[in-house]
Amino acid sequence: MIVRDRSDRLTSARYDEAQDSMALLQIFDPKARPEPIGIDLGTTNSLVAHVVDGRATCVLDCDLSPLLPSVVHYASHGGVLVGAEARDLAAEHPRETLVSVKRFMGRGADDPETRRLGPYDFVSPREGESNTVRFRVRERVVTPVEVSAEILKVLKSRAESHLRTVGGAVITVPAYFDDAQRQATRDAARLAGLEVLRLLNEPTAAALAYGLDKGRTQGTFAVYDLGGGTFDITVLSLDDGVFQVRSTGGDSQLGGDDMDRAVALDALHAMGFEDLATVPPTLVRRALDAARAAKHALTDATETALTIERDGDAPYVRTLTRDDFDALVRPVVERTGPACRRALRDAGVKPEALDGVILVGGSTRVPLVRRYVKELFHHEPLADIDPDQVVAFGAALQADMLAGTGPREDALILDVIPLSLGIETMGGVAEKILPRNTTIPAGRAQQFTTYADNQTGFILHVVQGERELAADNRSLATFTLKGIPPMPAGAARLEVTFRVDADGLLSVGAKELTTGIEQHVEVKPSYGLEAEDVERMLMESFEFAEQDIAARQLRERVVEAEQVLGATQKALTIDGDLLDEDERAELEGALRALRDAMQSGDRQAIHLRTEGVDRAALPLAERRMNRAVQRAMSGHALQEFEEELKDRPVHPHLVGDGHTH
Ligand code: ADP
Ligand code: MG
């Protein structure tokens, strides 16, 4: 259905130094079209790339490096340093130097994870203030969005010095980023003065850079991304030329930093330190730096010298072979195995059924990692595009396509919703409107009605997750729809529309169809979910599935029973005279039995007793109908039967039977 042709660029989507330095001599056309860019906003390193003559290439800094360390230092004079200079200050000024700020994006200040993530001086939100994370650095207070914007500003100006006019940007985000984290990324871009053409999932970007969408319409691929401090595994499938995320997994605390630590620890032990707590911090820093340098050297060499400077002593020097290194880091590498196997299982594919495995992230340069991936997936991994740059290349290619003159649908890239989105209905039941794994962009409407007579408003509580009860899911937003004229229960027609755009952002609309009253919210939840939260929520939903369904069915029965109880009691109050004594006693007995059953919490009993009340109320219902008709014919309005008006919004009631899965 959707066919893309970029074969010319993809073979050359590779960093090419000669090409790049030539660009410095290019003569700019002042009327030139602004150039779209692609940005990999990484936890450890960030990059910006663009497309020249169909080839993706990274913009280099003055040291000819494509990488900008994602580190921001707030200096005493109010200045801000970003990149390698900032990173070099991190050890000395840990609280003024923010590293790995991506981990905080879209997170809440009250999230227990937040404080565990860094040595920073967190500002607690005051009453009524938003719940976003804020850091105190020197005399100012900054948010993760602002810190990320500093990184983006440097990338933007790097691109500007090279391209003159920068157009819109495609920015990559991890596949597991939720609405809040995606929104935070967009906000950071806006703050940096960038127009976001689209947010693109990192693994999808890597697949695009490899042109895996070329020459085929179907396929399944794994993207193995081992960076500095995070590991992500994603299974993608290509359907009709469109990529979809089938499953994601990983470990947000695993990466090249752990390799550095393993090597540094070993050296410090060899230097005679038994207890690491006794090692001076500067020596720890030097050992880590030396370990990283040795690790990088051992990618190509089979042997290198590990040198650690010591104050007042000769430097510690030792020869480290690749075998020594492999033995030290093997446990780190093997920690990626379980998540990979789980991701394959979740996607329902066997390693043999994969059409390819892509390596992403600086740490996949380590030869041991490549061997391990091959073992794990039974495939020689694709690695000929620089794993540091492959995501930025994919983003640039996508940006080029989006800004291009070709038809827009060409660039349609579909991802899926990681967790179901829905609303709370009567009885606290979560009604899923967009189920998990729905391909985005997506939209769906569902009809609801009023539960009580004369209900003039609805509470719309938007929730995310797989559990059957709203309270067990994550609350994203609450809003009300008011001003509906009084109508009997079930007469109002509420249409709730969920739309998730191509960036994965959710907007919810609610419209009462008989009056046309409507409300709309953009859902910007106050904090985000990490990959492992998504995983935990999914695990819980499996674990509690039976229990949850039982709870949901019970709630549904209770809601139904309450409705019948309310309506019958009302009828009895208004028209009780229509029954003889026996009939009345029987009906009252049935009502009592239903109330007792509701107390017991026995779903089956509630159901039976509800039916019992319905049966016992039949004569009353028939006679009321006759009386109503007679009254109407003698000129009385039907409204006389209605109680006084209530003005209390309640949760909507699903039209038709509540369903169970
Ligand atoms: P992120 O996606 O988290 O921003 P990157 O993909 O930039 O991270 O990966 C950074 C990691 O890659 C660091 O731990 C770095 O030491 C490691 N790395 C970079 N080059 C090499 C190399 N030649 N050999 C081994 N590890 C490398
Ligand atoms: Mg990365």
XYZ file of C-alpha atoms and ligand atoms in Angstrom:
689
model
C 0.000 0.000 0.000
C 2.694 2.438 0.985
C 5.829 2.239 -0.984
C 8.801 4.373 -0.332
C 11.800 4.807 -2.512
C 14.998 5.920 -0.926
C 17.307 3.201 -2.136
C 19.776 5.801 -3.342
C 20.274 7.354 0.087
C 20.313 4.372 2.299
C 23.337 2.622 0.965
C 25.250 5.784 1.663
C 23.624 6.725 4.927
C 26.980 6.701 6.543
C 29.169 9.279 8.126
C 31.597 10.513 5.563
C 34.211 12.902 6.788
C 35.393 14.106 3.420
C 31.882 14.946 2.366
C 31.311 16.745 5.593
C 34.327 18.991 5.602
C 33.542 19.908 2.022
C 30.285 21.246 3.210
C 32.237 24.007 4.963
C 33.165 25.362 1.562
C 29.678 25.239 0.181
C 28.220 28.468 -1.086
C 24.812 29.071 0.371
C 21.898 30.154 -1.693
C 20.162 32.850 0.370
C 16.798 31.845 -1.063
C 17.414 28.194 -0.247
C 14.633 26.224 1.336
C 15.115 25.673 5.091
C 16.681 22.263 5.645
C 14.948 19.723 7.817
C 17.090 18.007 10.446
C 16.979 14.807 12.448
C 17.919 14.753 16.130
C 18.816 11.828 18.358
C 18.292 13.252 21.838
C 20.135 10.548 23.770
C 20.628 9.798 27.453
C 24.412 9.863 27.096
C 25.009 11.508 23.728
C 22.942 13.561 21.309
C 23.434 14.111 17.594
C 21.996 16.124 14.735
C 21.937 14.930 11.135
C 20.632 16.104 7.782
C 20.331 14.766 4.280
C 22.584 15.931 1.461
C 21.879 14.602 -2.002
C 19.907 11.770 -0.565
C 22.603 10.787 1.954
C 22.184 11.195 5.695
C 25.156 12.709 7.449
C 25.795 14.004 10.951
C 26.777 17.600 11.591
C 30.151 17.642 13.344
C 31.346 19.895 16.123
C 34.613 21.818 15.878
C 36.515 18.701 17.063
C 34.972 16.821 14.142
C 32.920 14.674 16.486
C 29.272 13.980 15.712
C 28.481 13.310 19.384
C 27.366 15.966 21.840
C 27.503 14.532 25.376
C 24.027 15.087 26.867
C 25.446 16.945 29.861
C 24.559 20.481 30.975
C 26.593 22.480 33.474
C 25.249 25.621 35.113
C 28.242 27.859 35.804
C 28.582 30.288 38.720
C 28.417 33.365 36.490
C 25.028 32.291 35.135
C 26.388 30.770 31.958
C 25.427 27.346 30.673
C 27.896 24.818 29.280
C 26.733 21.853 27.220
C 28.616 18.808 25.971
C 32.165 17.610 26.599
C 33.109 20.728 28.622
C 30.146 20.162 30.885
C 30.923 16.466 31.228
C 34.455 17.261 32.348
C 33.014 19.342 35.195
C 30.596 16.669 36.372
C 32.926 14.970 38.850
C 33.883 18.225 40.536
C 30.417 19.841 40.496
C 27.911 17.003 40.647
C 24.961 19.141 41.716
C 25.511 21.860 39.130
C 26.067 19.417 36.285
C 23.049 17.520 35.028
C 23.805 14.212 33.315
C 21.318 11.762 31.797
C 18.481 14.261 32.182
C 16.445 12.222 29.702
C 15.692 9.833 32.550
C 13.712 12.599 34.265
C 11.667 13.664 31.253
C 7.955 13.562 31.963
C 8.487 12.268 35.491
C 6.736 13.467 38.630
C 8.543 14.985 41.594
C 6.704 12.587 43.882
C 7.704 9.584 41.803
C 9.809 7.432 44.145
C 12.183 6.683 41.259
C 13.006 10.338 40.774
C 15.220 10.843 43.784
C 16.999 7.579 43.227
C 18.161 8.774 39.822
C 20.595 11.482 40.766
C 22.480 13.359 43.434
C 20.589 16.516 42.591
C 18.991 19.133 44.761
C 15.304 18.536 44.032
C 12.728 21.246 44.619
C 9.545 19.883 46.180
C 6.362 21.203 44.596
C 4.258 23.478 46.784
C 0.556 23.038 47.290
C -1.250 23.594 43.993
C 1.924 23.615 41.940
C 2.481 21.205 39.101
C 4.153 17.959 39.970
C 7.060 18.108 37.497
C 10.612 17.439 38.627
C 12.644 20.570 39.289
C 16.316 20.882 40.187
C 17.898 23.701 42.161
C 21.210 24.601 40.545
C 22.990 27.530 42.135
C 20.471 30.369 42.344
C 18.098 29.006 39.740
C 15.508 26.287 39.430
C 15.343 24.261 36.209
C 13.157 21.476 34.869
C 14.232 18.470 32.769
C 12.454 20.109 29.825
C 14.614 23.225 30.167
C 17.806 21.208 30.542
C 16.957 19.174 27.434
C 16.200 22.425 25.622
C 19.793 23.552 26.342
C 21.069 20.424 24.589
C 18.689 20.967 21.673
C 19.742 24.620 21.350
C 23.370 23.585 20.921
C 22.402 20.983 18.306
C 20.289 23.565 16.523
C 23.070 26.123 16.401
C 25.495 23.416 15.309
C 23.146 22.692 12.426
C 22.688 26.395 11.699
C 26.418 27.046 11.402
C 26.457 24.328 8.817
C 23.180 24.661 6.979
C 22.389 28.366 7.338
C 18.625 27.902 7.574
C 17.294 25.061 9.607
C 13.776 23.852 8.911
C 11.722 21.535 11.073
C 13.136 18.669 13.076
C 12.318 15.028 13.591
C 13.325 14.067 17.124
C 13.683 10.482 18.245
C 12.347 9.063 21.503
C 12.483 5.560 22.996
C 9.652 3.335 21.791
C 8.367 2.959 25.356
C 8.030 6.728 25.979
C 4.473 7.491 27.063
C 2.351 10.579 26.456
C 3.960 12.625 29.213
C 7.483 11.833 28.114
C 6.699 12.580 24.482
C 4.994 15.807 25.422
C 8.000 16.816 27.533
C 10.273 16.173 24.541
C 8.077 18.337 22.337
C 8.075 21.095 24.943
C 11.864 21.006 25.112
C 12.047 21.388 21.336
C 9.631 24.298 21.381
C 11.703 25.965 24.107
C 14.796 25.541 21.935
C 13.012 27.227 19.034
C 12.667 24.081 16.961
C 9.613 23.162 14.967
C 8.926 19.478 15.559
C 7.853 17.734 12.379
C 7.388 14.499 14.240
C 8.624 12.428 17.136
C 9.964 9.128 15.860
C 10.716 5.970 17.810
C 14.448 5.300 18.031
C 14.305 1.681 16.802
C 12.082 2.691 13.901
C 14.627 5.367 12.974
C 17.391 2.751 12.971
C 15.320 0.474 10.725
C 14.719 3.378 8.323
C 18.426 4.179 8.194
C 19.090 0.589 7.128
C 16.376 0.884 4.510
C 14.688 -2.235 5.814
C 11.520 -0.933 4.258
C 13.174 -1.201 0.850
C 12.400 -3.930 -1.585
C 9.985 -5.730 0.729
C 6.635 -5.131 2.320
C 6.754 -7.611 5.191
C 9.373 -8.462 7.760
C 10.180 -8.712 11.446
C 13.260 -7.121 12.967
C 14.857 -6.801 16.357
C 16.641 -3.591 17.339
C 19.237 -4.101 20.089
C 20.239 -0.736 21.560
C 22.957 -0.718 24.215
C 23.937 2.847 25.094
C 25.798 4.408 28.001
C 23.326 3.688 30.758
C 20.269 2.175 29.139
C 19.470 -0.974 27.246
C 16.444 -1.168 24.941
C 15.252 -4.084 22.878
C 12.438 -3.641 20.369
C 10.776 -6.005 17.952
C 9.431 -4.208 14.881
C 7.366 -5.555 12.103
C 7.019 -4.155 8.644
C 3.499 -4.509 7.284
C 2.636 -3.108 3.885
C 5.758 -1.015 4.044
C 4.883 0.465 7.443
C 6.828 -0.201 10.662
C 4.996 -1.177 13.792
C 6.389 -1.783 17.249
C 5.510 -5.335 18.251
C 7.135 -5.389 21.669
C 9.618 -3.457 23.740
C 11.755 -4.279 26.747
C 15.097 -3.578 28.288
C 16.809 -2.312 31.396
C 16.983 1.391 32.185
C 20.051 0.861 34.368
C 22.335 -1.112 32.077
C 24.919 0.021 29.555
C 28.507 0.920 28.745
C 28.872 2.674 32.111
C 28.554 -0.727 33.793
C 31.414 -2.033 31.660
C 33.541 0.956 32.717
C 32.733 0.232 36.332
C 33.643 -3.450 36.043
C 37.036 -2.650 34.534
C 37.756 0.229 36.965
C 36.822 -1.893 39.961
C 39.167 -4.624 38.881
C 42.034 -2.138 38.489
C 41.343 -0.540 41.879
C 41.377 -3.950 43.508
C 44.700 -4.656 41.803
C 45.973 -1.338 43.187
C 45.302 -2.636 46.667
C 41.940 -1.091 47.522
C 39.809 -3.658 49.277
C 36.926 -1.441 50.217
C 35.785 0.935 47.509
C 34.403 3.374 50.044
C 37.997 4.209 50.969
C 38.992 5.191 47.415
C 39.300 8.970 46.951
C 36.589 10.218 44.529
C 39.105 11.718 42.110
C 40.824 8.369 41.823
C 37.492 6.677 41.134
C 36.880 9.237 38.402
C 40.315 8.634 36.864
C 39.891 4.873 37.038
C 36.528 5.131 35.253
C 37.979 7.420 32.567
C 40.930 5.067 32.059
C 38.581 2.083 31.873
C 36.447 3.782 29.230
C 39.533 4.709 27.165
C 40.762 1.100 27.353
C 37.312 -0.206 26.404
C 37.210 2.011 23.311
C 40.753 0.992 22.323
C 39.887 -2.705 22.640
C 37.173 -2.414 20.037
C 39.874 -2.517 17.370
C 43.018 -3.581 19.220
C 43.411 -6.916 20.985
C 45.556 -5.375 23.704
C 45.919 -1.964 25.291
C 47.558 -0.183 28.207
C 45.312 0.870 31.062
C 46.857 3.872 32.781
C 45.591 5.511 35.967
C 47.367 8.622 37.290
C 48.039 8.646 41.037
C 48.775 11.725 43.173
C 52.284 11.569 44.603
C 52.978 8.210 43.043
C 53.887 6.691 39.710
C 50.867 6.005 37.501
C 49.309 2.562 37.722
C 49.860 0.886 34.363
C 48.679 -2.488 33.263
C 48.230 -4.311 30.002
C 44.653 -5.280 29.347
C 43.958 -7.838 26.639
C 40.633 -8.185 24.937
C 40.220 -11.544 26.635
C 40.762 -9.918 30.054
C 38.216 -7.271 29.135
C 35.680 -9.793 27.849
C 35.929 -11.775 31.070
C 35.304 -8.621 33.118
C 32.304 -7.370 31.145
C 30.663 -10.658 30.213
C 28.243 -10.496 33.171
C 27.149 -7.021 32.041
C 26.568 -8.192 28.478
C 24.688 -11.289 29.588
C 22.264 -9.170 31.559
C 20.705 -8.152 28.228
C 19.638 -11.738 27.489
C 16.442 -12.142 29.517
C 14.859 -8.924 28.181
C 15.622 -10.016 24.599
C 14.039 -13.400 25.101
C 11.008 -11.797 26.721
C 10.617 -9.283 23.882
C 10.692 -12.099 21.338
C 8.134 -14.009 23.343
C 5.883 -10.945 23.681
C 6.043 -10.373 19.947
C 5.385 -14.057 19.345
C 8.461 -14.628 17.156
C 11.237 -17.158 17.317
C 14.781 -15.891 16.628
C 14.862 -17.917 13.404
C 11.787 -16.091 12.138
C 13.468 -12.677 12.347
C 14.466 -11.028 9.106
C 17.263 -9.070 10.732
C 18.791 -7.712 13.926
C 20.078 -4.144 14.089
C 22.763 -2.912 16.445
C 22.299 0.556 17.912
C 24.225 2.441 20.608
C 27.935 3.006 21.215
C 28.284 -0.074 23.415
C 27.403 -2.425 20.571
C 30.870 -1.653 19.193
C 32.280 -4.047 21.767
C 33.105 -7.262 19.852
C 31.823 -9.439 22.704
C 28.417 -7.734 22.454
C 28.233 -8.542 18.757
C 29.090 -12.187 19.373
C 26.537 -12.394 22.153
C 23.786 -10.853 20.009
C 24.549 -13.322 17.240
C 24.276 -16.194 19.696
C 21.040 -14.864 21.149
C 19.232 -14.147 17.888
C 20.884 -16.743 15.612
C 21.560 -13.931 13.136
C 24.638 -11.997 12.127
C 23.573 -8.523 13.320
C 23.447 -5.551 10.969
C 26.233 -3.259 12.056
C 27.659 -1.543 9.012
C 26.082 1.815 9.833
C 27.800 3.495 12.773
C 25.701 2.423 15.795
C 26.179 5.849 17.401
C 24.739 7.638 14.410
C 22.219 5.255 12.949
C 19.276 6.707 14.894
C 20.134 10.290 13.904
C 20.441 9.188 10.272
C 16.993 7.625 10.350
C 15.571 10.799 11.904
C 17.192 12.942 9.204
C 15.841 10.726 6.419
C 12.383 10.933 7.939
C 12.642 14.725 8.305
C 13.729 15.028 4.717
C 10.789 12.983 3.609
C 8.302 14.917 5.720
C 9.545 18.255 4.484
C 9.842 17.016 0.925
C 7.465 17.603 -1.908
C 6.377 13.999 -2.159
C 2.963 12.878 -0.990
C 2.648 13.008 2.777
C 1.370 9.480 3.158
C 4.764 8.348 1.970
C 6.112 9.143 5.360
C 3.475 7.439 7.379
C 5.186 5.517 10.101
C 3.004 3.675 12.446
C 3.714 2.740 15.985
C 1.457 1.258 18.591
C -0.013 2.363 21.895
C 1.943 0.627 24.671
C -0.953 0.506 27.183
C -4.714 0.628 26.677
C -6.474 3.985 26.987
C -10.007 4.304 28.252
C -12.406 5.945 30.673
C -13.930 5.092 33.994
C -17.570 4.058 33.806
C -20.164 3.563 36.528
C -19.000 1.248 39.230
C -15.354 2.199 38.769
C -14.913 -0.074 35.784
C -12.244 0.861 33.224
C -13.747 0.828 29.746
C -10.980 0.510 27.160
C -11.515 2.716 24.147
C -8.175 2.300 22.403
C -6.737 -1.097 23.308
C -3.023 -1.650 23.796
C -1.080 -2.273 20.601
C -3.527 -0.246 18.495
C -1.575 1.224 15.614
C -1.224 5.011 15.746
C -2.350 7.478 14.580
C -5.644 6.128 15.844
C -9.092 7.364 16.702
C -12.167 5.704 18.109
C -15.528 6.854 19.426
C -17.729 5.036 21.865
C -21.209 5.895 23.115
C -22.231 6.190 26.723
C -25.368 7.316 28.464
C -26.631 8.632 31.773
C -26.985 6.328 34.705
C -29.403 8.376 36.762
C -32.497 10.362 35.821
C -31.878 14.048 35.292
C -28.160 13.653 35.354
C -26.887 16.971 33.999
C -23.208 16.188 33.767
C -20.596 13.530 33.257
C -17.230 13.030 34.895
C -14.734 11.799 32.344
C -11.822 10.109 33.993
C -9.206 9.080 31.428
C -7.116 6.081 32.452
C -4.241 4.098 30.991
C -3.516 0.429 31.656
C -4.758 -3.093 31.309
C -6.521 -3.656 34.604
C -10.299 -4.028 34.711
C -10.923 -1.458 37.433
C -10.078 2.197 36.888
C -8.448 2.509 40.306
C -5.833 -0.104 39.378
C -4.824 1.790 36.259
C -2.921 5.012 35.812
C -5.013 8.162 35.936
C -4.211 10.530 33.056
C -6.830 13.268 33.293
C -10.261 14.117 34.622
C -12.731 16.582 33.174
C -16.453 17.157 33.317
C -19.115 17.775 30.728
C -21.877 19.904 32.231
C -25.035 21.698 31.202
C -26.955 18.741 29.829
C -30.725 19.318 30.256
C -32.458 16.900 32.614
C -33.473 13.701 30.860
C -34.485 10.267 32.059
C -31.623 7.835 32.673
C -30.349 6.348 29.450
C -31.756 9.100 27.216
C -28.610 11.199 26.901
C -26.191 10.067 24.200
C -22.603 10.782 25.146
C -20.040 10.169 22.479
C -16.478 9.920 23.763
C -13.750 10.179 21.153
C -10.138 9.211 21.712
C -7.517 10.269 19.234
C -3.809 9.492 19.408
C -1.745 11.424 16.890
C 1.329 10.231 15.048
C 3.505 11.365 17.966
C 1.563 9.253 20.400
C -0.176 12.200 22.086
C -3.720 11.660 23.258
C -6.679 14.010 22.962
C -10.118 13.185 24.291
C -13.420 14.688 23.212
C -16.866 14.220 24.734
C -20.087 15.273 23.022
C -23.675 14.879 24.149
C -25.351 14.110 20.851
C -28.919 15.192 21.594
C -27.812 18.700 22.615
C -24.468 19.070 20.865
C -22.715 20.137 24.092
C -19.056 19.213 23.912
C -15.733 19.345 25.713
C -12.241 18.499 24.658
C -8.953 17.931 26.474
C -5.408 17.394 25.411
C -4.085 14.854 27.815
C -0.865 16.060 29.339
C -0.351 13.838 32.320
C 1.843 15.289 35.030
C 4.427 12.578 34.986
C 5.520 9.712 32.819
C 6.126 6.024 32.904
C 9.433 4.300 32.421
C 9.764 1.169 30.347
C 9.771 -0.935 33.456
C 6.574 0.704 34.696
C 4.871 -0.264 31.459
C 6.261 -3.732 31.869
C 5.141 -3.924 35.486
C 1.640 -2.741 34.618
C 1.410 -5.393 31.923
C 2.715 -8.095 34.230
C 0.202 -7.070 36.869
C -2.616 -7.197 34.388
C -1.692 -10.784 33.516
C -1.195 -11.699 37.125
C -4.508 -10.233 38.244
C -6.479 -11.012 35.114
C -8.867 -13.514 36.664
C -9.310 -11.582 39.842
C -9.839 -8.379 37.851
C -12.470 -9.826 35.595
C -14.329 -11.157 38.611
C -14.120 -7.712 40.243
C -15.347 -6.063 37.091
C -18.266 -8.423 36.735
C -19.188 -7.820 40.346
C -19.112 -4.041 39.830
C -21.218 -4.364 36.739
C -23.759 -6.484 38.573
C -23.831 -3.982 41.422
C -24.379 -1.079 39.030
C -27.201 -2.974 37.375
C -28.737 -3.860 40.747
C -28.540 -0.266 41.966
C -30.317 0.893 38.853
C -33.120 -1.598 39.308
C -33.378 -0.853 43.035
C -33.567 2.905 42.441
C -36.132 2.704 39.673
C -38.339 0.232 41.546
C -38.257 2.190 44.765
C -39.169 5.361 42.929
C -42.069 3.648 41.211
C -43.244 2.232 44.509
C -43.178 5.662 46.149
C -45.105 7.358 43.381
C -47.527 4.628 42.332
C -47.457 2.128 45.203
C -51.248 2.323 45.419
C -51.441 0.323 42.195
C -50.449 -2.866 44.038
C -52.523 -4.941 46.405
C -51.094 -5.932 49.748
C -49.724 -9.307 48.648
C -48.111 -7.897 45.544
C -46.567 -5.125 47.557
C -45.205 -7.540 50.164
C -43.735 -9.725 47.469
C -42.017 -6.793 45.788
C -40.666 -5.480 49.082
C -39.382 -8.961 49.879
C -37.593 -9.121 46.527
C -36.031 -5.689 47.157
C -34.814 -6.818 50.587
C -33.347 -9.986 49.116
C -31.501 -7.935 46.515
C -30.114 -5.574 49.147
C -28.904 -8.558 51.171
C -27.276 -10.066 48.103
C -25.503 -6.764 47.431
C -24.177 -6.819 50.972
C -22.832 -10.325 50.450
C -20.848 -9.315 47.341
C -21.858 -12.560 45.616
C -22.034 -11.768 41.931
C -24.293 -14.665 41.022
C -26.714 -13.982 43.892
C -26.907 -10.273 42.946
C -27.746 -11.225 39.406
C -30.497 -13.670 40.468
C -32.016 -11.229 42.987
C -31.979 -8.429 40.415
C -33.981 -10.644 38.109
C -36.259 -11.450 41.049
C -37.005 -7.750 41.601
C -37.642 -7.277 37.893
C -40.144 -10.124 37.971
C -41.889 -8.972 41.128
C -42.130 -5.416 39.753
C -43.775 -6.498 36.516
C -47.410 -5.884 37.602
C -46.436 -2.457 38.937
C -44.642 -1.555 35.723
C -47.617 -2.522 33.576
C -50.149 -0.634 35.666
C -47.923 2.439 35.821
C -47.712 2.476 32.084
C -51.494 2.365 31.806
C -51.849 5.140 34.345
C -49.283 7.278 32.548
C -51.127 6.865 29.281
C -54.426 7.774 30.896
C -52.901 10.840 32.526
C -51.238 11.952 29.346
C -54.570 11.652 27.555
C -56.231 13.727 30.229
C -53.681 16.506 29.711
C -51.034 15.899 32.388
C -47.423 16.200 31.353
C -45.260 13.121 31.750
C -42.705 15.203 33.663
C -44.917 15.074 36.694
C -43.446 11.706 37.357
C -39.951 13.041 37.557
C -38.285 13.739 40.836
C -36.627 17.007 41.639
C -33.609 17.785 39.526
C -30.198 16.549 40.542
C -27.144 18.454 39.461
C -24.330 16.122 40.192
C -22.129 14.828 37.366
C -21.381 11.118 37.592
C -19.350 8.721 35.514
C -20.903 7.780 32.186
C -22.696 4.534 31.683
C -21.811 2.316 28.763
C -24.583 1.924 26.218
C -25.667 -1.688 25.920
C -24.318 -4.454 28.083
C -21.107 -3.933 29.937
C -18.811 -6.428 28.347
C -16.148 -8.621 29.771
C -13.104 -9.893 27.985
P 22.910 6.824 24.604
O 22.026 6.191 23.585
O 22.619 6.367 25.998
O 22.968 8.299 24.489
P 25.310 6.045 23.131
O 24.667 5.233 22.111
O 25.925 7.324 22.704
O 24.398 6.269 24.398
O 26.433 5.122 23.811
C 27.351 5.596 24.731
C 28.185 4.430 25.222
O 28.896 3.829 24.145
C 29.220 4.832 26.248
O 29.196 3.935 27.337
C 30.520 4.700 25.479
O 31.606 4.388 26.327
C 30.201 3.558 24.553
N 31.105 3.505 23.408
C 31.290 4.459 22.478
N 32.241 4.067 21.599
C 32.645 2.834 21.992
C 33.622 1.894 21.514
N 34.395 2.153 20.465
N 33.770 0.732 22.180
C 33.020 0.481 23.257
N 32.099 1.304 23.763
C 31.915 2.476 23.132
Mg 20.791 6.150 21.975
